[in-house]
mmCIF file of C-alpha atoms in Angstrom:
data_model
loop_
_atom_site.group_PDB
_atom_site.id
_atom_site.type_symbol
_atom_site.label_atom_id
_atom_site.label_comp_id
_atom_site.label_asym_id
_atom_site.label_seq_id
_atom_site.Cartn_x
_atom_site.Cartn_y
_atom_site.Cartn_z
ATOM 1 C CA UNK A 244 28.159 202.194 20.920
ATOM 2 C CA UNK A 245 26.667 202.192 24.507
ATOM 3 C CA UNK A 246 26.851 205.880 26.206
ATOM 4 C CA UNK A 247 24.837 207.101 28.523
ATOM 5 C CA UNK A 248 23.597 211.020 29.236
ATOM 6 C CA UNK A 249 23.477 212.452 32.793
ATOM 7 C CA UNK A 250 22.483 216.105 33.657
ATOM 8 C CA UNK A 251 23.771 217.947 36.577
ATOM 9 C CA UNK A 252 21.848 220.475 38.328
ATOM 10 C CA UNK A 253 22.930 223.894 38.019
ATOM 11 C CA UNK A 254 24.596 225.391 41.146
ATOM 12 C CA UNK A 255 22.819 229.079 40.714
ATOM 13 C CA UNK A 256 20.285 229.464 39.016
ATOM 14 C CA UNK A 257 21.792 231.247 36.181
ATOM 15 C CA UNK A 258 24.063 228.228 35.421
ATOM 16 C CA UNK A 259 23.649 226.154 32.357
ATOM 17 C CA UNK A 260 23.032 222.562 33.261
ATOM 18 C CA UNK A 261 26.400 220.434 32.334
ATOM 19 C CA UNK A 262 25.955 217.463 30.059
ATOM 20 C CA UNK A 263 28.179 214.413 30.980
ATOM 21 C CA UNK A 264 28.687 211.223 29.045
ATOM 22 C CA UNK A 265 29.336 208.475 30.062
ATOM 23 C CA UNK A 266 29.581 204.377 28.561
ATOM 24 C CA UNK A 267 32.203 202.047 26.303
ATOM 25 C CA UNK A 268 32.941 205.364 23.903
ATOM 26 C CA UNK A 269 30.994 208.224 25.346
ATOM 27 C CA UNK A 270 30.551 211.263 22.847
ATOM 28 C CA UNK A 271 34.092 212.302 22.528
ATOM 29 C CA UNK A 272 35.306 209.066 22.889
ATOM 30 C CA UNK A 273 34.064 207.837 19.412
ATOM 31 C CA UNK A 274 37.071 208.990 16.974
ATOM 32 C CA UNK A 275 39.526 207.779 19.300
ATOM 33 C CA UNK A 276 41.940 205.547 17.906
ATOM 34 C CA UNK A 277 42.013 201.621 18.827
ATOM 35 C CA UNK A 278 44.710 200.142 20.288
ATOM 36 C CA UNK A 279 46.179 197.668 17.906
ATOM 37 C CA UNK A 280 45.828 200.584 15.065
ATOM 38 C CA UNK A 281 48.684 201.301 12.931
ATOM 39 C CA UNK A 282 49.215 205.425 13.766
ATOM 40 C CA UNK A 283 48.363 204.682 17.534
ATOM 41 C CA UNK A 284 49.771 202.250 19.200
ATOM 42 C CA UNK A 285 49.196 200.608 23.161
ATOM 43 C CA UNK A 286 51.038 203.621 24.928
ATOM 44 C CA UNK A 287 49.943 206.365 22.422
ATOM 45 C CA UNK A 288 46.592 205.448 23.262
ATOM 46 C CA UNK A 289 46.863 205.319 27.350
ATOM 47 C CA UNK A 290 49.082 208.210 27.356
ATOM 48 C CA UNK A 291 45.753 209.626 25.289
ATOM 49 C CA UNK A 292 43.512 208.251 27.480
ATOM 50 C CA UNK A 293 45.464 209.119 30.726
ATOM 51 C CA UNK A 294 45.797 212.789 29.761
ATOM 52 C CA UNK A 295 41.334 212.520 29.224
ATOM 53 C CA UNK A 296 41.144 210.999 32.622
ATOM 54 C CA UNK A 297 43.534 214.153 34.257
ATOM 55 C CA UNK A 298 40.852 216.407 32.423
ATOM 56 C CA UNK A 299 37.907 214.791 33.945
ATOM 57 C CA UNK A 300 39.496 214.707 37.609
ATOM 58 C CA UNK A 301 40.154 218.730 37.105
ATOM 59 C CA UNK A 302 36.530 219.487 35.878
ATOM 60 C CA UNK A 303 35.781 217.054 39.317
ATOM 61 C CA UNK A 304 37.643 218.452 41.802
ATOM 62 C CA UNK A 305 36.338 222.428 39.813
ATOM 63 C CA UNK A 306 32.680 221.178 41.189
ATOM 64 C CA UNK A 307 33.574 219.577 44.227
ATOM 65 C CA UNK A 308 34.800 223.268 45.017
ATOM 66 C CA UNK A 309 31.861 225.076 43.728
ATOM 67 C CA UNK A 310 29.521 222.201 45.338
ATOM 68 C CA UNK A 311 31.487 223.008 48.402
ATOM 69 C CA UNK A 312 30.905 226.726 48.526
ATOM 70 C CA UNK A 313 26.994 226.189 47.825
ATOM 71 C CA UNK A 314 27.092 223.689 50.827
ATOM 72 C CA UNK A 315 29.020 226.493 52.931
ATOM 73 C CA UNK A 316 26.314 229.065 51.925
ATOM 74 C CA UNK A 317 23.076 227.069 52.868
ATOM 75 C CA UNK A 318 24.420 225.753 56.005
ATOM 76 C CA UNK A 319 25.203 229.494 56.844
ATOM 77 C CA UNK A 320 21.867 230.816 56.107
ATOM 78 C CA UNK A 321 20.385 227.935 57.851
ATOM 79 C CA UNK A 322 22.320 228.836 60.793
ATOM 80 C CA UNK A 323 21.688 232.344 61.134
ATOM 81 C CA UNK A 324 17.853 231.414 60.442
ATOM 82 C CA UNK A 325 18.249 229.475 63.902
ATOM 83 C CA UNK A 326 19.019 225.947 62.372
ATOM 84 C CA UNK A 327 21.169 222.930 62.687
ATOM 85 C CA UNK A 328 24.111 222.991 60.153
ATOM 86 C CA UNK A 329 23.520 219.936 59.008
ATOM 87 C CA UNK A 330 20.146 218.414 58.260
ATOM 88 C CA UNK A 331 20.305 214.821 58.704
ATOM 89 C CA UNK A 332 17.223 214.031 56.279
ATOM 90 C CA UNK A 333 18.891 215.828 53.615
ATOM 91 C CA UNK A 334 22.096 214.089 54.035
ATOM 92 C CA UNK A 335 20.655 210.366 53.516
ATOM 93 C CA UNK A 336 18.721 211.816 50.337
ATOM 94 C CA UNK A 337 21.678 212.145 48.888
ATOM 95 C CA UNK A 338 23.137 208.955 50.029
ATOM 96 C CA UNK A 339 20.448 207.050 49.273
ATOM 97 C CA UNK A 340 20.520 209.122 45.236
ATOM 98 C CA UNK A 341 24.000 207.967 44.483
ATOM 99 C CA UNK A 342 24.273 204.214 45.779
ATOM 100 C CA UNK A 343 21.027 203.923 43.556
ATOM 101 C CA UNK A 344 23.424 205.647 40.780
ATOM 102 C CA UNK A 345 26.750 204.182 41.661
ATOM 103 C CA UNK A 346 25.998 201.326 43.921
ATOM 104 C CA UNK A 347 28.229 200.647 47.410
ATOM 105 C CA UNK A 348 31.321 203.374 46.520
ATOM 106 C CA UNK A 349 28.856 205.693 45.308
ATOM 107 C CA UNK A 350 27.395 206.200 48.645
ATOM 108 C CA UNK A 351 31.399 205.586 49.991
ATOM 109 C CA UNK A 352 31.924 208.507 47.385
ATOM 110 C CA UNK A 353 28.397 210.551 48.494
ATOM 111 C CA UNK A 354 30.058 210.463 52.573
ATOM 112 C CA UNK A 355 33.493 211.295 51.633
ATOM 113 C CA UNK A 356 31.588 214.875 49.736
ATOM 114 C CA UNK A 357 29.695 215.446 52.300
ATOM 115 C CA UNK A 358 32.486 215.155 54.507
ATOM 116 C CA UNK A 359 33.960 218.109 52.868
ATOM 117 C CA UNK A 360 31.136 220.235 52.447
ATOM 118 C CA UNK A 361 30.107 219.628 56.683
ATOM 119 C CA UNK A 362 32.014 223.131 57.244
ATOM 120 C CA UNK A 363 35.616 224.320 56.348
#
C-alpha cells in the first residue's frame, strides 16, 4: 500500500495541524471491501466511495472558507497599514507551491483559490 501524508498548516497559532492521507488506498481505506467481494459488490463500493468523496468535499469547502477569512484579515491589515490588498510575490509563491505539488491542474486550483480570497 502506497500512502503519502501531507500536513496542512494551521489557520491560527492555536489551531492544530490537520494530517491528510492520500495514496492508492489511504489510511482509512485500508479495510474497505474489494469491488468483487461477495458481501460488497460494485454498487456498494461505489456508493461508499462516493459518500467518502462527499465528506472530503465538505471538509475542503470548510477549509476554503477558513482560508477566505484568513486572507480577508490579512488584506484588511495590509490596507490599514498603507499597503496594497494583493501581494503579487506571495501569490506567485502559492501558485508555484500548488504547481509543484499537483502539477498544472494544481496551478489552476491555486488561481481559483486566489480569486476566491482576493476580497468578497
